[in-house]
Amino acid sequence: MSRKPYQRELPKTTWFLRHARYKKYMLHEISAFAVAVYLLILIIGLFRLGQGEEAWAGWLSFVTSPFGLILHLIIFGLSLVHTTAWFKAVPQAMRVQRGEQFVPGPTIVGAHYVVWAAVSVFVLILAGVA
Amino acid sequence: MSERTIELEVLRYRPEQDSEPWFQTYKVSCPEEWVVLDALNYVKDELDRTLSYRWSCHMFVCGSCGMVIDGEPKLACKAFLRDYGNRIRIEPLANFPIERDLVIVMDDFMEKLESVKPYLIPKEEKSIDQGEYLQTPAQLKAYKQYSMCINCMLCYSACPQYGLAPEFIGPAALALAHRYNMDSRDVGRKAREDTVASHEGIWECSFVGACSEVCPKSVDPAGAIQQVKLTSAIDYFTSWLPGGGSR
Amino acid sequence: MARSHKAPFWFLFAAGGTVVAFVLPVMVLVTGIAPTLGLFEGAMSFDAMSAFVGNWLVKIVLFGIITLALWHAAHRLRVVAHDFGIRADAPVAGTVYGLAALGTLLTAIALLGV
Ligand code: SF4
């Protein structure tokens, strides 16, 4: 009997609409845009800082404009998406074996959250005190 | 024992007659404790003998009855009807060519499995008289999870990167390479690395993680691949150092 | 099969992803959202900021954070292009990594100018 296998193609640009887990993955991937835009703003800010008080004030007025705020809120949201997804994946990518046991995933993830909190508080204190 | 009538929408493809697949609906009265495979067996025995699908053990061991059930890659023997509504859509595994009905062509998977040398490559061959290659429980534990794979291919069905780039070696084969790399009795990592760390290997993976979510044996191929990425990246750097590994 | 050269870029991606996960949310909060809310007004003033970034240690840490984050984003954008069906990987990679390299250079210049 002759064979005639049928090949179904995955739609190259819309495949991720097919399943909730793919959409979640794409949201995480998209966070790269947020990181890129934020870094662009930040680097411009550093240049402005070097150019003097007036230039810096101009940059600050962009940040505090309604558009600047909305932009940063979106970036903030996506940065949280990245952080939570990244921490969740750590135990998969990095297993720690002690004798016959592995350090449980939740312990590793929990440790990351503790460090995250410490780092964040440190930066906030720096900002509040500086 | 409660029964309910379930409509099974099964993707049919008969290469002699059909130019493309189509859905056929079977109405089956099912006891609630059945799994999807039981319902398919009922169809085959009582309603339509032309329906083709693979199955063997009926107990999550053989890995034959992988199919896409309501959009999710599943073992039909592990998909309990009580978890589904009155209409269940059954399709063959995605990303593979359909041979007939729910039967897919798995040649590509078999080739990829072979390409990663999924067997022990010991430092020195021992004869049977010389005894076993010994291993401590902790050494066993290091790779045991990755040895649980039953080659059901659900992970390939879930992996969009395999769907987008069919040359990708894919989750189960890479996890199996990792299983042998992690085995204290094995020294074959270098021999596997040319395939594993190639463009078609681990680097095609973008850690969607779908493979690990659908795996019926909790193998976590996605985790295995990320671990291999890290060791391969370290290899990459040390290979540039004097005395580093061959590239 | 030939070994891939994605390894070093993936390494930067992974290191950057870790840095981004730990520090980006709070940085966005301080430099992007707090100014509008009127929090930490002193910290974001010209004098305080100049003094802060003027510190060499701060410069080095900021340079590390920004560049790793840049390479992280660049590599991920390469993957995003692939995921949206753009299969011309070489030009995409050249573009995103080129931008990351440019960003690295600009970061250094900006930091040295403060
Ligand atoms: S890794 Fe899991 S899903 Fe993939 S073939 Fe093996 S058992 Fe099946």
Coordinates of C-alpha atoms and ligand atoms in Angstrom, one line a residue:
Chain A
M1 CA 0.0 0.0 0.0
S2 CA 1.4 3.4 -0.9
R3 CA 1.9 5.9 1.9
K4 CA 0.7 9.5 1.8
P5 CA 1.4 11.1 5.2
Y6 CA -0.4 14.4 5.8
Q7 CA 1.7 17.2 7.2
R8 CA -0.1 19.9 9.2
E9 CA 1.9 23.2 9.4
L10 CA 2.2 25.3 12.6
P11 CA 1.1 28.8 11.6
K12 CA 4.4 30.6 11.7
T13 CA 3.3 33.9 13.2
T14 CA 0.1 33.1 15.2
W15 CA 1.0 29.7 16.7
F16 CA 1.1 31.2 20.3
L17 CA -2.6 32.1 20.2
R18 CA -3.4 28.4 20.3
H19 CA -2.8 27.8 24.0
A20 CA -2.8 29.8 27.2
R21 CA 0.7 28.6 28.1
Y22 CA 2.1 29.9 24.8
K23 CA 0.5 33.3 25.4
K24 CA 2.1 33.4 28.9
Y25 CA 5.5 32.5 27.3
M26 CA 5.1 35.3 24.7
L27 CA 4.2 37.8 27.4
H28 CA 7.5 36.9 29.1
E29 CA 9.3 37.2 25.8
I30 CA 7.7 40.6 25.2
S31 CA 9.1 41.9 28.5
A32 CA 12.4 42.2 26.6
F33 CA 10.9 45.2 24.7
A34 CA 10.1 46.8 28.1
V35 CA 13.7 46.2 29.3
A36 CA 15.1 47.7 26.1
V37 CA 12.9 50.8 26.3
Y38 CA 13.7 51.3 29.9
L39 CA 17.4 51.0 29.3
L40 CA 17.2 53.5 26.5
I41 CA 15.4 56.0 28.8
L42 CA 18.0 55.4 31.5
I43 CA 21.0 55.8 29.2
I44 CA 19.5 59.1 27.9
G45 CA 19.0 60.1 31.5
L46 CA 22.7 59.5 32.3
F47 CA 23.7 61.6 29.3
R48 CA 21.4 64.4 30.5
L49 CA 22.8 64.2 34.0
G50 CA 26.3 64.8 32.5
Q51 CA 25.0 67.8 30.5
G52 CA 23.9 69.8 33.5
E53 CA 21.0 70.7 35.7
E54 CA 18.7 72.0 32.9
A55 CA 19.1 68.9 30.7
W56 CA 18.4 66.7 33.8
A57 CA 15.3 68.7 34.6
G58 CA 14.1 68.2 31.0
W59 CA 14.6 64.4 31.3
L60 CA 12.8 64.4 34.7
S61 CA 9.9 66.3 33.2
F62 CA 9.6 63.6 30.5
V63 CA 9.6 60.9 33.2
T64 CA 6.9 62.7 35.2
S65 CA 4.7 63.4 32.1
P66 CA 1.5 61.3 31.8
F67 CA 3.1 59.5 28.9
G68 CA 6.3 58.9 30.8
L69 CA 4.3 57.6 33.8
I70 CA 2.1 55.2 31.7
L71 CA 5.2 53.9 29.9
H72 CA 7.0 53.2 33.2
L73 CA 3.9 51.6 34.7
I74 CA 3.8 49.2 31.7
I75 CA 7.6 48.6 32.0
F76 CA 7.1 47.9 35.8
G77 CA 4.4 45.4 35.2
L78 CA 6.4 43.5 32.5
S79 CA 9.5 43.6 34.8
L80 CA 7.4 41.8 37.4
V81 CA 6.4 39.3 34.8
H82 CA 10.0 38.6 34.1
T83 CA 11.1 38.4 37.7
T84 CA 8.4 35.9 38.7
A85 CA 8.8 33.8 35.6
W86 CA 12.6 33.8 36.0
F87 CA 12.5 32.7 39.6
K88 CA 10.0 30.0 38.9
A89 CA 12.3 28.5 36.3
V90 CA 15.4 28.5 38.5
P91 CA 14.9 25.1 40.1
Q92 CA 14.5 23.5 36.7
A93 CA 17.7 25.0 35.3
M94 CA 19.7 24.6 38.5
R95 CA 19.3 21.5 40.6
V96 CA 21.2 21.3 43.9
Q97 CA 21.8 17.8 45.1
R98 CA 22.6 17.0 48.7
G99 CA 23.4 13.3 49.0
E100 CA 20.4 11.4 47.7
Q101 CA 18.1 14.4 48.0
F102 CA 17.6 17.5 45.9
V103 CA 17.0 20.8 47.6
P104 CA 13.3 21.3 47.1
G105 CA 12.2 23.7 44.3
P106 CA 10.1 25.9 46.6
T107 CA 13.2 26.4 48.9
I108 CA 15.3 27.6 46.0
V109 CA 12.5 29.9 44.7
G110 CA 11.9 31.2 48.2
A111 CA 15.5 32.0 48.7
H112 CA 15.4 34.1 45.5
Y113 CA 12.4 36.0 46.7
V114 CA 14.2 36.8 50.0
V115 CA 17.2 38.1 48.1
W116 CA 15.0 40.0 45.8
A117 CA 13.3 41.7 48.7
A118 CA 16.6 42.5 50.4
V119 CA 18.0 44.0 47.1
S120 CA 14.9 46.0 46.6
V121 CA 14.9 47.4 50.2
F122 CA 18.6 48.2 49.9
V123 CA 18.0 50.2 46.7
L124 CA 15.0 52.0 48.3
I125 CA 17.0 52.9 51.3
L126 CA 19.8 54.2 49.0
A127 CA 17.2 56.3 47.2
G128 CA 15.6 57.5 50.4
V129 CA 18.9 58.4 52.1
A130 CA 21.0 59.6 49.3
Chain B
M1 CA -22.2 3.3 38.1
S2 CA -23.1 6.5 36.3
E3 CA -22.9 6.7 32.5
R4 CA -23.1 9.6 30.2
T5 CA -23.2 10.1 26.5
I6 CA -20.1 11.7 25.1
E7 CA -19.6 12.9 21.6
L8 CA -16.1 12.1 20.5
E9 CA -14.9 14.3 17.7
V10 CA -12.1 12.3 16.2
L11 CA -9.7 13.6 13.5
R12 CA -9.9 11.1 10.6
Y13 CA -7.4 10.9 7.8
R14 CA -7.6 7.9 5.4
P15 CA -4.8 8.3 2.9
E16 CA -6.5 6.3 0.2
Q17 CA -9.7 8.4 0.2
D18 CA -9.0 11.7 1.9
S19 CA -7.0 14.6 0.6
E20 CA -7.1 16.2 4.0
P21 CA -8.1 15.4 7.6
W22 CA -11.7 15.9 8.8
F23 CA -13.6 15.4 12.0
Q24 CA -15.9 12.5 12.6
T25 CA -18.2 12.4 15.5
Y26 CA -19.0 9.2 17.5
K27 CA -21.6 9.1 20.2
V28 CA -20.6 6.8 22.9
S29 CA -22.3 6.0 26.2
C30 CA -19.5 5.9 28.7
P31 CA -19.1 4.9 32.3
E32 CA -17.6 7.7 34.3
E33 CA -14.5 5.8 35.2
W34 CA -13.4 5.3 31.7
V35 CA -10.5 6.9 30.1
V36 CA -10.5 8.3 26.6
L37 CA -8.7 5.2 25.4
D38 CA -11.6 3.0 26.6
A39 CA -14.0 5.2 24.6
L40 CA -11.9 4.8 21.5
N41 CA -11.7 1.1 22.0
Y42 CA -15.5 1.0 22.2
V43 CA -15.7 2.9 18.9
K44 CA -13.2 0.5 17.3
D45 CA -15.0 -2.7 18.6
E46 CA -18.6 -1.6 18.2
L47 CA -19.0 1.3 15.9
D48 CA -16.3 1.8 13.3
R49 CA -13.6 -0.8 12.7
T50 CA -11.7 1.5 10.3
L51 CA -10.6 3.9 13.0
S52 CA -6.8 3.7 13.6
Y53 CA -4.8 4.6 16.6
R54 CA -1.9 3.2 18.6
W55 CA -2.1 1.7 22.1
S56 CA -0.7 -1.1 24.1
C57 CA -0.4 -1.2 27.8
H58 CA -3.3 1.0 29.1
M59 CA -1.3 2.0 32.1
F60 CA 1.0 4.9 31.2
V61 CA 4.0 2.7 30.6
C62 CA 4.3 2.0 26.9
G63 CA 3.9 5.5 25.6
S64 CA 2.0 4.5 22.5
C65 CA -1.4 6.2 23.0
G66 CA -0.2 9.9 22.9
M67 CA -2.7 12.1 21.2
V68 CA -4.1 15.7 21.5
I69 CA -7.2 15.7 23.6
D70 CA -9.1 19.0 23.8
G71 CA -6.0 20.8 22.6
E72 CA -3.7 19.2 25.1
P73 CA -1.1 16.5 24.4
K74 CA -2.1 13.5 26.6
L75 CA -1.8 9.8 27.0
A76 CA -5.3 8.5 26.1
C77 CA -5.0 6.0 28.9
K78 CA -4.3 8.7 31.4
A79 CA -7.1 11.1 30.3
F80 CA -10.1 10.3 32.5
L81 CA -13.5 11.1 31.1
R82 CA -14.6 12.6 34.5
D83 CA -12.2 15.5 33.7
Y84 CA -13.9 16.3 30.4
G85 CA -17.2 17.7 29.2
N86 CA -19.7 16.0 26.9
R87 CA -17.8 16.7 23.8
I88 CA -14.2 15.7 23.5
R89 CA -12.0 16.6 20.6
I90 CA -9.3 14.0 19.7
E91 CA -6.5 14.7 17.3
P92 CA -3.2 13.0 16.5
L93 CA 0.0 14.5 18.1
A94 CA 0.8 17.9 16.6
N95 CA 4.0 18.6 14.7
F96 CA 4.2 15.1 13.2
P97 CA 2.9 14.0 9.8
I98 CA -0.3 12.0 10.1
E99 CA 0.0 8.4 8.7
R100 CA -3.6 7.6 9.2
D101 CA -6.3 8.9 11.6
L102 CA -4.6 9.2 15.1
V103 CA -1.4 7.4 14.0
I104 CA 1.5 9.7 13.3
V105 CA 4.8 9.1 11.5
M106 CA 7.5 8.9 14.2
D107 CA 10.6 8.3 12.0
D108 CA 11.9 11.8 12.7
F109 CA 11.8 11.2 16.4
M110 CA 13.5 7.8 16.2
E111 CA 16.3 9.4 14.2
K112 CA 16.8 12.2 16.7
L113 CA 16.8 9.8 19.6
E114 CA 19.5 7.8 17.9
S115 CA 21.5 10.9 17.1
V116 CA 22.3 11.6 20.8
K117 CA 23.8 8.2 21.5
P118 CA 21.4 7.3 24.2
Y119 CA 23.3 4.5 25.7
L120 CA 26.1 4.1 28.2
I121 CA 29.5 4.9 26.9
P122 CA 31.8 3.5 29.7
K123 CA 35.4 4.4 30.2
E124 CA 36.4 0.8 29.6
E125 CA 34.2 -2.0 28.4
K126 CA 33.8 -4.8 31.0
S127 CA 33.0 -8.4 30.2
I128 CA 30.1 -9.9 32.0
D129 CA 32.5 -11.9 34.2
Q130 CA 34.1 -8.7 35.4
G131 CA 30.8 -7.7 37.0
E132 CA 28.6 -4.6 37.1
Y133 CA 29.5 -1.0 36.8
L134 CA 28.8 0.1 40.4
Q135 CA 27.0 3.2 41.4
T136 CA 25.9 4.7 44.7
P137 CA 22.2 5.7 45.3
A138 CA 23.2 9.3 45.2
Q139 CA 24.8 8.8 41.7
L140 CA 21.6 7.1 40.6
K141 CA 19.5 9.9 41.9
A142 CA 21.5 12.4 39.8
Y143 CA 20.0 11.2 36.5
K144 CA 17.0 9.0 37.5
Q145 CA 14.3 11.5 36.7
Y146 CA 15.6 11.8 33.1
S147 CA 15.6 8.1 32.7
M148 CA 11.8 7.9 33.2
C149 CA 11.0 8.8 29.7
I150 CA 8.6 6.5 27.8
N151 CA 9.1 8.0 24.4
C152 CA 5.5 9.1 24.1
M153 CA 6.4 12.2 22.1
L154 CA 3.8 14.4 24.0
C155 CA 6.7 16.9 24.5
Y156 CA 7.3 17.1 20.8
S157 CA 3.6 17.8 20.2
A158 CA 3.7 20.6 22.8
C159 CA 7.0 22.2 21.6
P160 CA 6.4 25.1 19.3
Q161 CA 10.1 25.3 18.5
Y162 CA 9.9 21.8 17.1
G163 CA 6.9 22.8 15.1
L164 CA 8.5 25.9 13.7
A165 CA 11.9 24.3 13.1
P166 CA 11.6 20.6 12.5
E167 CA 15.3 20.1 12.5
F168 CA 15.3 20.8 16.3
I169 CA 16.4 17.6 18.1
G170 CA 13.7 18.3 20.6
P171 CA 12.9 17.7 24.3
A172 CA 12.9 14.0 24.9
A173 CA 16.1 13.2 22.9
L174 CA 18.0 16.0 24.6
A175 CA 16.7 15.0 28.0
L176 CA 17.9 11.5 27.3
A177 CA 21.3 12.8 26.3
H178 CA 21.4 14.6 29.6
R179 CA 20.4 11.4 31.4
Y180 CA 23.5 9.6 30.1
N181 CA 25.8 12.7 30.6
M182 CA 24.7 12.7 34.2
D183 CA 25.4 9.0 34.7
S184 CA 28.5 8.4 36.8
R185 CA 29.3 5.3 34.7
D186 CA 29.3 7.2 31.4
V187 CA 32.1 9.2 29.8
G188 CA 30.2 9.9 26.5
R189 CA 29.4 13.6 27.0
K190 CA 32.1 14.8 24.6
A191 CA 30.9 12.3 22.0
R192 CA 27.3 13.6 22.4
E193 CA 28.2 17.2 22.5
D194 CA 28.7 17.7 18.8
T195 CA 25.0 16.9 18.3
V196 CA 23.6 18.2 21.5
A197 CA 25.4 21.6 21.4
S198 CA 24.8 22.1 17.6
H199 CA 22.5 24.6 16.2
E200 CA 19.8 21.9 16.0
G201 CA 20.4 20.9 19.6
I202 CA 19.9 22.8 22.8
W203 CA 20.4 26.2 21.3
E204 CA 17.2 25.9 19.3
C205 CA 15.3 25.7 22.6
S206 CA 13.9 29.0 24.0
F207 CA 12.6 27.5 27.2
V208 CA 8.9 27.7 26.5
G209 CA 8.6 24.9 29.1
A210 CA 5.6 23.3 27.5
C211 CA 7.3 20.0 27.2
S212 CA 7.7 19.7 30.9
E213 CA 4.1 20.7 31.6
V214 CA 2.7 18.0 29.4
C215 CA 5.2 15.2 30.2
P216 CA 3.3 12.3 31.8
K217 CA 6.4 11.1 33.6
S218 CA 7.6 14.4 35.1
V219 CA 10.9 14.1 33.2
D220 CA 11.2 17.9 32.9
P221 CA 13.0 17.9 29.6
A222 CA 13.0 21.8 29.6
G223 CA 15.0 21.8 32.9
A224 CA 17.4 19.2 31.5
I225 CA 18.0 21.3 28.4
Q226 CA 18.8 24.5 30.4
Q227 CA 21.3 22.5 32.5
V228 CA 23.0 21.3 29.4
K229 CA 23.1 24.9 28.1
L230 CA 25.0 25.9 31.1
T231 CA 27.5 23.1 30.9
S232 CA 27.9 23.6 27.2
A233 CA 28.4 27.4 27.6
I234 CA 31.1 26.7 30.2
D235 CA 32.7 24.2 27.7
Y236 CA 32.6 26.9 25.0
F237 CA 34.6 29.2 27.1
T238 CA 37.1 26.7 28.5
S239 CA 37.7 25.3 25.0
W240 CA 39.4 28.6 24.1
L241 CA 41.8 28.2 27.1
P242 CA 45.1 26.5 26.6
G243 CA 44.5 22.8 27.2
G244 CA 40.8 23.2 26.7
G245 CA 38.6 20.6 25.1
S246 CA 38.5 20.2 21.3
R247 CA 36.0 22.2 19.4
Chain C
M1 CA 27.0 18.8 13.1
A2 CA 28.8 22.0 13.9
R3 CA 28.8 23.4 17.4
S4 CA 26.8 26.5 17.6
H5 CA 28.2 29.9 18.6
K6 CA 25.1 30.9 20.5
A7 CA 26.7 29.8 23.8
P8 CA 28.5 33.1 24.8
F9 CA 25.3 35.1 23.9
W10 CA 23.2 32.8 25.9
F11 CA 25.6 33.2 28.8
L12 CA 25.1 36.9 28.7
F13 CA 21.4 36.4 28.3
A14 CA 21.2 34.2 31.4
A15 CA 23.5 36.5 33.5
G16 CA 21.5 39.5 32.4
G17 CA 18.2 37.8 33.0
T18 CA 19.2 37.2 36.6
V19 CA 20.3 40.8 37.1
V20 CA 17.1 42.1 35.5
A21 CA 15.0 39.9 37.7
F22 CA 16.6 41.1 40.9
V23 CA 17.1 44.8 40.3
L24 CA 14.9 46.1 37.4
P25 CA 11.6 46.3 39.2
V26 CA 13.0 48.5 42.0
M27 CA 15.0 50.6 39.6
V28 CA 11.9 51.3 37.5
L29 CA 10.1 52.2 40.7
V30 CA 12.8 54.6 41.8
T31 CA 13.7 56.3 38.4
G32 CA 10.4 55.9 36.6
I33 CA 7.4 56.0 38.9
A34 CA 8.6 57.6 42.2
P35 CA 9.4 61.0 40.6
T36 CA 5.8 61.4 39.5
L37 CA 4.5 60.4 42.9
G38 CA 6.8 62.8 44.5
L39 CA 8.7 60.1 46.5
F40 CA 12.4 60.3 47.0
E41 CA 12.5 63.8 45.6
G42 CA 15.8 64.5 47.2
A43 CA 17.4 61.4 45.6
M44 CA 16.4 62.4 42.1
S45 CA 17.5 66.0 42.4
F46 CA 20.4 67.0 40.2
D47 CA 22.9 67.5 43.0
A48 CA 22.1 64.2 44.7
M49 CA 22.1 62.2 41.5
S50 CA 25.3 63.8 40.2
A51 CA 27.0 63.0 43.5
F52 CA 25.6 59.4 43.5
V53 CA 26.6 58.6 39.9
G54 CA 29.8 60.4 40.4
N55 CA 31.0 57.7 42.7
W56 CA 33.2 55.2 41.0
L57 CA 31.8 52.2 42.6
V58 CA 28.3 53.3 41.5
K59 CA 29.5 53.8 38.0
I60 CA 30.9 50.3 37.8
V61 CA 27.8 48.7 39.3
L62 CA 25.5 50.7 37.0
F63 CA 27.6 49.8 34.0
G64 CA 27.4 46.1 34.9
I65 CA 23.7 46.2 35.4
I66 CA 22.9 48.2 32.3
T67 CA 25.1 46.3 29.9
L68 CA 24.1 42.8 31.1
A69 CA 20.4 43.9 30.9
L70 CA 21.1 45.2 27.3
W71 CA 22.6 41.9 26.2
H72 CA 19.8 40.0 27.9
A73 CA 17.1 42.0 26.1
A74 CA 19.0 41.8 22.8
H75 CA 19.2 38.0 22.9
R76 CA 15.6 37.7 23.9
L77 CA 14.5 40.0 21.0
R78 CA 16.4 37.7 18.7
V79 CA 14.2 34.8 20.0
V80 CA 11.1 36.9 19.7
A81 CA 11.8 37.6 16.1
H82 CA 12.1 33.9 15.5
D83 CA 8.9 33.2 17.4
F84 CA 7.0 35.7 15.2
G85 CA 8.1 33.8 12.2
I86 CA 11.1 35.9 11.1
R87 CA 13.5 33.1 10.1
A88 CA 16.4 35.4 8.8
D89 CA 18.3 34.7 12.0
A90 CA 21.7 36.1 10.9
P91 CA 20.6 39.7 10.1
V92 CA 18.3 39.7 13.2
A93 CA 21.2 38.6 15.4
G94 CA 23.5 41.1 13.8
T95 CA 21.1 43.9 14.4
V96 CA 20.2 43.1 18.0
Y97 CA 23.7 42.3 19.1
G98 CA 25.0 45.4 17.2
L99 CA 22.5 47.6 19.1
A100 CA 23.5 46.0 22.4
A101 CA 27.2 46.7 21.6
L102 CA 26.3 50.3 20.7
G103 CA 24.3 50.6 24.0
T104 CA 27.3 49.2 25.9
L105 CA 29.5 51.9 24.4
L106 CA 27.0 54.7 25.0
T107 CA 26.5 53.6 28.6
A108 CA 30.3 53.9 29.2
I109 CA 30.4 57.3 27.6
A110 CA 27.4 58.5 29.5
L111 CA 28.7 57.3 32.8
L112 CA 32.2 58.8 32.2
G113 CA 30.5 62.1 31.5
V114 CA 28.8 62.4 34.9
Ligands
SF4_1 S1 10.1 13.4 28.0 FE1 8.0 13.0 28.8 S2 6.6 13.8 27.3 FE2 8.6 13.6 26.3 S3 8.6 11.5 25.3 FE3 9.6 11.3 27.4 S4 7.9 10.8 28.7 FE4 6.9 11.6 26.8

